[in-house]
mmCIF file with all atom_site columns, C-alpha atoms and ligand atoms in Angstrom:
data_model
loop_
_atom_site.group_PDB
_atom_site.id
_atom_site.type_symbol
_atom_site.label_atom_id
_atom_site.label_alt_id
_atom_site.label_comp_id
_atom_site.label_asym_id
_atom_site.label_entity_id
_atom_site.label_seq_id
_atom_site.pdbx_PDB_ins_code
_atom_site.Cartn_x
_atom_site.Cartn_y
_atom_site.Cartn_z
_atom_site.occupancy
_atom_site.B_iso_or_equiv
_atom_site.pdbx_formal_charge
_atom_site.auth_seq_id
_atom_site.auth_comp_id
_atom_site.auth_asym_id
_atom_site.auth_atom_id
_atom_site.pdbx_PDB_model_num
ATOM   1   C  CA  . UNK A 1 1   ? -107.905 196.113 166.505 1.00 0.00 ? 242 UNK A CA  1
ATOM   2   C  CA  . UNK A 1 2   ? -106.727 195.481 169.504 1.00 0.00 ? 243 UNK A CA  1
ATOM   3   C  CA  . UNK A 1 3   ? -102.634 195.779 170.549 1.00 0.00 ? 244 UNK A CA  1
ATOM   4   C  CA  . UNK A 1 4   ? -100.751 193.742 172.741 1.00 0.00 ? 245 UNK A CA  1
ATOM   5   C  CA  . UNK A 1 5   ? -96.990  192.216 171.911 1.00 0.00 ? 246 UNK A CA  1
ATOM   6   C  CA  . UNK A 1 6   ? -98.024  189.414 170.057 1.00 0.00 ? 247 UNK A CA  1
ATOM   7   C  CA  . UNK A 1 7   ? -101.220 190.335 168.458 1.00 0.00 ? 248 UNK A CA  1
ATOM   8   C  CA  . UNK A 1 8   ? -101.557 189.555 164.570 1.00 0.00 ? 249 UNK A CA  1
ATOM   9   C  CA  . UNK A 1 9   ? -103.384 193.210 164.292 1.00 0.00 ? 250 UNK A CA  1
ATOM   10  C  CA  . UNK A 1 10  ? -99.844  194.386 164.544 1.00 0.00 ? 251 UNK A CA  1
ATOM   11  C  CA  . UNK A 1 11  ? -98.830  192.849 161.135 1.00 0.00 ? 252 UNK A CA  1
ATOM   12  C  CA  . UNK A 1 12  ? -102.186 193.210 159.678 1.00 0.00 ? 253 UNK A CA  1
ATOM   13  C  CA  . UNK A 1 13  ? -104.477 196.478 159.281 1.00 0.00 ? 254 UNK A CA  1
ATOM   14  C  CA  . UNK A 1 14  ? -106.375 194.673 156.675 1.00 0.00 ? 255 UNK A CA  1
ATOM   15  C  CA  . UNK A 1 15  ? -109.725 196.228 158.204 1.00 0.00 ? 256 UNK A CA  1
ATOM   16  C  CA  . UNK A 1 16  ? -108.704 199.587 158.687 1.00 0.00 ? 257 UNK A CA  1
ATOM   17  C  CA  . UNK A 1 17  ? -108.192 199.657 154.479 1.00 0.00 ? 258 UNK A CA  1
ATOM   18  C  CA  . UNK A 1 18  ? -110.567 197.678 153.533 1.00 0.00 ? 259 UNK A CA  1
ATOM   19  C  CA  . UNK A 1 19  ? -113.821 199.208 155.690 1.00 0.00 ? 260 UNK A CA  1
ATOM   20  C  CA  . UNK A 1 20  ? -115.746 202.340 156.440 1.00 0.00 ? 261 UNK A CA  1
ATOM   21  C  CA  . UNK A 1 21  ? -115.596 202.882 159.644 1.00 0.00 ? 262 UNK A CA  1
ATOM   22  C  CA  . UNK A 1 22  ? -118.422 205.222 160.980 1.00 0.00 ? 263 UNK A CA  1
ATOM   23  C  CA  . UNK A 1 23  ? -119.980 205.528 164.249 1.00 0.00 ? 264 UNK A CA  1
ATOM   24  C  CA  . UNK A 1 24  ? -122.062 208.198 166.171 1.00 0.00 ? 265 UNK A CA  1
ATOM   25  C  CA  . UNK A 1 25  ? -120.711 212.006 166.230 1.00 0.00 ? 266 UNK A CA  1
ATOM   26  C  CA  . UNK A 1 26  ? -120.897 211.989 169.836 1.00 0.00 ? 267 UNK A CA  1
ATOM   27  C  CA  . UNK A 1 27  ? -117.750 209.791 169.994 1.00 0.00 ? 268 UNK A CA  1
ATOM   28  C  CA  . UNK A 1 28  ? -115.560 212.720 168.952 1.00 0.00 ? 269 UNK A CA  1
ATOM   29  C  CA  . UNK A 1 29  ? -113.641 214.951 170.851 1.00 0.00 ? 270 UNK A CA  1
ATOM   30  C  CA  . UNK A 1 30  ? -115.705 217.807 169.849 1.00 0.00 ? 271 UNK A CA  1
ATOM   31  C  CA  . UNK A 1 31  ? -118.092 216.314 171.906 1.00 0.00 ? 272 UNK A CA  1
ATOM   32  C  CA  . UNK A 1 32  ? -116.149 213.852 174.725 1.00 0.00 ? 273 UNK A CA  1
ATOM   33  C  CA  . UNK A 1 33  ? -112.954 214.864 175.826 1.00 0.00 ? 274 UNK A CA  1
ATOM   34  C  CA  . UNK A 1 34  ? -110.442 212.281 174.919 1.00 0.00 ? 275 UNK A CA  1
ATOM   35  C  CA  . UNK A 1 35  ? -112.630 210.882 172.072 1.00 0.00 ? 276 UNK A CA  1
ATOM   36  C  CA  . UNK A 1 36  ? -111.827 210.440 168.534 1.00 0.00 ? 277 UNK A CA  1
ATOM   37  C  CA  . UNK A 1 37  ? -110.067 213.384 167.122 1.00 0.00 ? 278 UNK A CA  1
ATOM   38  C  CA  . UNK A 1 38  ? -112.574 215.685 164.926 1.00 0.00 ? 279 UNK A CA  1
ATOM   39  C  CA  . UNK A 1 39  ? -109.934 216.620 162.701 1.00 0.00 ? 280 UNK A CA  1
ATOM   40  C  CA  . UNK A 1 40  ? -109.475 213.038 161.590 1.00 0.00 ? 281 UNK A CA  1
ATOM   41  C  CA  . UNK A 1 41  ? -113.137 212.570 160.850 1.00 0.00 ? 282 UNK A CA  1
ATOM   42  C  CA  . UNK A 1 42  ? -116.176 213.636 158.121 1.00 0.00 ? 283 UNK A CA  1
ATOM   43  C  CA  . UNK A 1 43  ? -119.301 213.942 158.812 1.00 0.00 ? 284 UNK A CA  1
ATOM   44  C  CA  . UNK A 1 44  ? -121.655 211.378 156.751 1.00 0.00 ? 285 UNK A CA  1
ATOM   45  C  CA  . UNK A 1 45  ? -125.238 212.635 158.576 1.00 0.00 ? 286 UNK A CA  1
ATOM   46  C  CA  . UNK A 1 46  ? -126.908 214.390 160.899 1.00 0.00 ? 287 UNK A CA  1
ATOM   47  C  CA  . UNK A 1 47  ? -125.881 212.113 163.647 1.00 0.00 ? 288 UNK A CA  1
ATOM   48  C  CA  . UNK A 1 48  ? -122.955 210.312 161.975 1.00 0.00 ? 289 UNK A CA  1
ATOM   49  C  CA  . UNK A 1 49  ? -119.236 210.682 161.352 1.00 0.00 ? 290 UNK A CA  1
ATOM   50  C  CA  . UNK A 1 50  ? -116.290 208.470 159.508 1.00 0.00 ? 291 UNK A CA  1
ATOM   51  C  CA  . UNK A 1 51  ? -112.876 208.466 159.746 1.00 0.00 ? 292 UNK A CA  1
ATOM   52  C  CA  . UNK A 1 52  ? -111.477 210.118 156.825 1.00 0.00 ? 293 UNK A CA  1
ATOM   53  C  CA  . UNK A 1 53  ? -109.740 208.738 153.873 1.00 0.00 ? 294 UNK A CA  1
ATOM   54  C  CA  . UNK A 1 54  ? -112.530 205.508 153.843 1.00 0.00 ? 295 UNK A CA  1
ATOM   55  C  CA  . UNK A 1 55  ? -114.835 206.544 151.103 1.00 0.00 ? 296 UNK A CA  1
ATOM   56  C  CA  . UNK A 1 56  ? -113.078 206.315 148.051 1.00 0.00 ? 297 UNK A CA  1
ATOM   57  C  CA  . UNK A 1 57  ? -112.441 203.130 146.068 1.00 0.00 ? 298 UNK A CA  1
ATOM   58  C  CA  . UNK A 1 58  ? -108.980 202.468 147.789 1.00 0.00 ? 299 UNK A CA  1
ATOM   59  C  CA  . UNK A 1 59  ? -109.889 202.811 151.259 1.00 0.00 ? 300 UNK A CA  1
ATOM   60  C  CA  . UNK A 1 60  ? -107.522 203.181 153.731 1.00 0.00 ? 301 UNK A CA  1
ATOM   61  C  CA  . UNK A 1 61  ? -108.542 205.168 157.664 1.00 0.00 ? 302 UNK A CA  1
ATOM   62  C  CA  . UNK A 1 62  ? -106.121 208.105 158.052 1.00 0.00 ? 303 UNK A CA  1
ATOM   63  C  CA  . UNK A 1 63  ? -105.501 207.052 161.336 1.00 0.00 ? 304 UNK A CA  1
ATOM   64  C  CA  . UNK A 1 64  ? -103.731 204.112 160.119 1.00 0.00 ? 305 UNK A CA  1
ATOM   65  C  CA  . UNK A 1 65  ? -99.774  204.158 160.028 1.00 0.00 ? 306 UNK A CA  1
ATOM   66  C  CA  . UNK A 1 66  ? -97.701  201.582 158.705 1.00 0.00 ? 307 UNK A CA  1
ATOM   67  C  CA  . UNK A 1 67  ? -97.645  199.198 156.129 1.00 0.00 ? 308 UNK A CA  1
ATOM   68  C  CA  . UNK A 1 68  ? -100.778 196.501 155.579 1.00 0.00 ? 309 UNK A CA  1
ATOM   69  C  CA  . UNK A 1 69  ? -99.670  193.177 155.761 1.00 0.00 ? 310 UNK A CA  1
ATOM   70  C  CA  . UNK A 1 70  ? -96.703  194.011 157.328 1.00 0.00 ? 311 UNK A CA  1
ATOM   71  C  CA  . UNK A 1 71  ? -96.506  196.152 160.293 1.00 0.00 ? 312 UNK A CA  1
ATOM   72  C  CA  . UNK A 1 72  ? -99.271  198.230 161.111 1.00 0.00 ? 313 UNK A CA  1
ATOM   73  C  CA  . UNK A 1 73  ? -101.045 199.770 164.022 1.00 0.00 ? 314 UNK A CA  1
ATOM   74  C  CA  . UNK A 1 74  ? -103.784 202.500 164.936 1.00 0.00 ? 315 UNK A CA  1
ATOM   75  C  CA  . UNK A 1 75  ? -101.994 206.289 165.668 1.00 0.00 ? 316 UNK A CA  1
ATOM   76  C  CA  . UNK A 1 76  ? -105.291 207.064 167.911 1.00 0.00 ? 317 UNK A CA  1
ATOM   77  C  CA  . UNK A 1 77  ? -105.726 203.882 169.656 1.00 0.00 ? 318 UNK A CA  1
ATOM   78  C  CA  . UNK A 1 78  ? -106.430 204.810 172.958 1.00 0.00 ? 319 UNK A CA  1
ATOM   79  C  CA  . UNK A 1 79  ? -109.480 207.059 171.329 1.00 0.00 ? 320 UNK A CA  1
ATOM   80  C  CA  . UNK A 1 80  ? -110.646 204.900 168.406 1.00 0.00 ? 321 UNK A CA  1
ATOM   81  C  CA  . UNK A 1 81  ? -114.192 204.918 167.781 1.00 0.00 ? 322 UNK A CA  1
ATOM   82  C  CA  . UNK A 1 82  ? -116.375 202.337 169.644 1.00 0.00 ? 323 UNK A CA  1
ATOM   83  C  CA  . UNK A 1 83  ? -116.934 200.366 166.278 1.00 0.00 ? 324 UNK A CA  1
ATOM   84  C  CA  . UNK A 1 84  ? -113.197 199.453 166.163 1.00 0.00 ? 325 UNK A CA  1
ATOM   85  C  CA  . UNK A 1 85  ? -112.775 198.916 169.912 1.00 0.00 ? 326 UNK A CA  1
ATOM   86  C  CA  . UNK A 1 86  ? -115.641 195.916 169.526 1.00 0.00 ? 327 UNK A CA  1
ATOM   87  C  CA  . UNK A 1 87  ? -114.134 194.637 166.184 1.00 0.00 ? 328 UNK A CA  1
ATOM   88  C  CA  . UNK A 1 88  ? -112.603 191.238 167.159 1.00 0.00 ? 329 UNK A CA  1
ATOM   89  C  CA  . UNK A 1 89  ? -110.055 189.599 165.349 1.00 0.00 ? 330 UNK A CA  1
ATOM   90  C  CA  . UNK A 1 90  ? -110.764 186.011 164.179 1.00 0.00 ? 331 UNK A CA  1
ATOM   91  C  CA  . UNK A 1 91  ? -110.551 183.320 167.062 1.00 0.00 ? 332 UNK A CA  1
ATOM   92  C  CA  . UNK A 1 92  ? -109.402 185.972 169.710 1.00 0.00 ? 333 UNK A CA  1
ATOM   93  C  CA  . UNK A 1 93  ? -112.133 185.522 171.689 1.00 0.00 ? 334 UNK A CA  1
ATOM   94  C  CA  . UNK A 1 94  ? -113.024 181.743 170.866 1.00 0.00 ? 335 UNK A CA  1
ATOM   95  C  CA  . UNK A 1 95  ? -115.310 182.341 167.554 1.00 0.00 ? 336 UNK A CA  1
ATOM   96  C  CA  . UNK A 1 96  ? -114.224 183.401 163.683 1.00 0.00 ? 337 UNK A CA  1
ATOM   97  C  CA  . UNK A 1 97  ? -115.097 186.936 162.720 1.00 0.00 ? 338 UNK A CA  1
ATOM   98  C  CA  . UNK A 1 98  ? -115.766 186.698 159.104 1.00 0.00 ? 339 UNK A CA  1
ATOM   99  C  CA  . UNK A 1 99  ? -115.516 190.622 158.553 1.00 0.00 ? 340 UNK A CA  1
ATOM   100 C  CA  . UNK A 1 100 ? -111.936 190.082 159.665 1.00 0.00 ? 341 UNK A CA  1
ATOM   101 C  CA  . UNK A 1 101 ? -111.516 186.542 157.013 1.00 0.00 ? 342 UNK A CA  1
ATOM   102 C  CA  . UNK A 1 102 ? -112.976 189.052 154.112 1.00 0.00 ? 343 UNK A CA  1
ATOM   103 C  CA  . UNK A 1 103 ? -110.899 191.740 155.022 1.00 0.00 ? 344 UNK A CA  1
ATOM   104 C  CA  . UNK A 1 104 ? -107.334 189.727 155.122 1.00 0.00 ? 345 UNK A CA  1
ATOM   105 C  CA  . UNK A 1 105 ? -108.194 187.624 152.526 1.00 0.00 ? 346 UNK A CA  1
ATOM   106 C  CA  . UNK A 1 106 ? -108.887 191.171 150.330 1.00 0.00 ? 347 UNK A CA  1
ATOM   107 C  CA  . UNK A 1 107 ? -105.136 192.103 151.296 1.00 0.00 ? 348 UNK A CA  1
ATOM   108 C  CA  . UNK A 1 108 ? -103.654 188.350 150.460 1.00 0.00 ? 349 UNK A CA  1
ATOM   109 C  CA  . UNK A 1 109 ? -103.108 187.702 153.758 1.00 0.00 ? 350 UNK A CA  1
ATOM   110 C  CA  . UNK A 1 110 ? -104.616 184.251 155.399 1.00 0.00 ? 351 UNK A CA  1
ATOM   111 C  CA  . UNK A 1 111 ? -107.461 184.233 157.816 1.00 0.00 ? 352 UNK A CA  1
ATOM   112 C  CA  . UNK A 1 112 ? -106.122 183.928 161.612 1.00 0.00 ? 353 UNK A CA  1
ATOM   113 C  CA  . UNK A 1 113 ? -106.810 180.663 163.431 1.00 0.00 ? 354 UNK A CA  1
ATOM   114 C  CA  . UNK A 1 114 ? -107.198 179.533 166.699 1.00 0.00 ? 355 UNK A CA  1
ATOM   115 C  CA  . UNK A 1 115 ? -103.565 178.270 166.789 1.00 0.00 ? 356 UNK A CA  1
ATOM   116 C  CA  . UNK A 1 116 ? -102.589 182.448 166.234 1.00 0.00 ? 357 UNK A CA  1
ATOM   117 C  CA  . UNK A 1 117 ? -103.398 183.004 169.679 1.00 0.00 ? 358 UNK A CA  1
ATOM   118 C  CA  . UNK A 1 118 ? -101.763 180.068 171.247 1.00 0.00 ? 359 UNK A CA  1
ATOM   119 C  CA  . UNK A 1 119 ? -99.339  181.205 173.809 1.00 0.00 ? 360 UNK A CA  1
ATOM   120 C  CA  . UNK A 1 120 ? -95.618  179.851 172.387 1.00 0.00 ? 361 UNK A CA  1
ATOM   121 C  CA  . UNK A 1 121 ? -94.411  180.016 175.640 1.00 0.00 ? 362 UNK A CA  1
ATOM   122 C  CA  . UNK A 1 122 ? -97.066  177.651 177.501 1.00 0.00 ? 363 UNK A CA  1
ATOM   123 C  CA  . UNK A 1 123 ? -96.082  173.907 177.288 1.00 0.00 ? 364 UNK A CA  1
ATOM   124 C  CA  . UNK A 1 124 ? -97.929  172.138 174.569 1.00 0.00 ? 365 UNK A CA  1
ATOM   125 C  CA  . UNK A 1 125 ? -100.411 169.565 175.031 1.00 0.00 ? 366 UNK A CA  1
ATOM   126 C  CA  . UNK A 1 126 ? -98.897  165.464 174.682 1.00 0.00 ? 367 UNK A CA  1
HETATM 127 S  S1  . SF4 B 2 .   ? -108.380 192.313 159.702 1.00 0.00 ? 418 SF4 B S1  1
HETATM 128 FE FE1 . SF4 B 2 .   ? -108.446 191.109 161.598 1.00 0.00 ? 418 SF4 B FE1 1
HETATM 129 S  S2  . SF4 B 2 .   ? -106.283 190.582 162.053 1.00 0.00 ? 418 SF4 B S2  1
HETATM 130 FE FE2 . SF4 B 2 .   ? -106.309 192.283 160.559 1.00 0.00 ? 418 SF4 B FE2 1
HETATM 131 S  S3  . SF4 B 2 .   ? -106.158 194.148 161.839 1.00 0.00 ? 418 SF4 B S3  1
HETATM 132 FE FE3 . SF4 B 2 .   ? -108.341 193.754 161.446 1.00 0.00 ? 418 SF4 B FE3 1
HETATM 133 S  S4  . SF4 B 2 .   ? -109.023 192.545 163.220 1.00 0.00 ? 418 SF4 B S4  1
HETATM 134 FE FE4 . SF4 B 2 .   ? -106.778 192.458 163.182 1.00 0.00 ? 418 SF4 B FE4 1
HETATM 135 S  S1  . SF4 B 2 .   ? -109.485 204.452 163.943 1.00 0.00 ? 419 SF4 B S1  1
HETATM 136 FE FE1 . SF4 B 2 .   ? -107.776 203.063 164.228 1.00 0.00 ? 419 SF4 B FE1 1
HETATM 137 S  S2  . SF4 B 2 .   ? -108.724 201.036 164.554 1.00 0.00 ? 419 SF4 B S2  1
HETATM 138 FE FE2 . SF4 B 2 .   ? -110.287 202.398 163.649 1.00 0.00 ? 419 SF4 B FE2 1
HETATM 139 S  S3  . SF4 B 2 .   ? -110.207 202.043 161.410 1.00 0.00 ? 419 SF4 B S3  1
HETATM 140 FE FE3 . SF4 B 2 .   ? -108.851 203.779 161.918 1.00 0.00 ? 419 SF4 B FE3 1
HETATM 141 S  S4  . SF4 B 2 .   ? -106.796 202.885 162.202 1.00 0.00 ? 419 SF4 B S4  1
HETATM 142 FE FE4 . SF4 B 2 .   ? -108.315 201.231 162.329 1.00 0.00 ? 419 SF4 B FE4 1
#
């Protein structure tokens, strides 16, 4: 997710409950000051961590506050793991990201399109 005023992540979440996010250890702050907070993680392998509270059959990343579909937004932002810093939201960055489609459309929410992003401030096309 990424967060900025009018970003759809920020009524969404829909990924951060839906998959497992894991990524390697050496992204935590046990390792790299400022990284992703140990506490908030499990190991899943000799080289490999997850954020907690994704394995079970209701997933949902502990880091996650807020409600899905409604208003939601990542507590640790500024040190999420590198897997959710490159996860793009559909159409933000020109193309669809299905992961994103599966993961909103899981949650009953509609996938975003490139009109989301459109700037409702900027005069519209004749
Ligand atoms: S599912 Fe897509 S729109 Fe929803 S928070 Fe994740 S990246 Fe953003
Ligand atoms: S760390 Fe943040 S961005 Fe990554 S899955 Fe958890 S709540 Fe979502």
């Amino acid at each position: 997710m990424s967060a900025s005023a009018t970003n759809p992540c920020l009524s969404c979440g829909a990924c951060c409950a839906h998959y497992r996010c894991s990524f390697y250890w050496g992204e935590t702050d046990e390792v790299r000051p400022g990284g992703v907070p140990v506490h908030m993680t499990e190991p899943i392998g000799p080289f490999r961590a997850a954020m907690r509270g994704m394995s079970g059959s209701q997933p949902r990343c502990i880091a996650l506050a807020g409600v899905v579909g409604v208003s939601a937004f990542c507590s640790i932002y500024e040190q999420r793991p590198s897997v959710c810093q490159n996860f793009e939201p559909s159409w933000k960055m020109g193309t669809a990201n299905p992961l994103c489609d599966k993961a909103r459309a899981v949650w009953g929410l509609p996938p975003l399109t490139p009109e989301t992003w459109q700037d409702p401030h900027l005069p519209k096309a004749a």
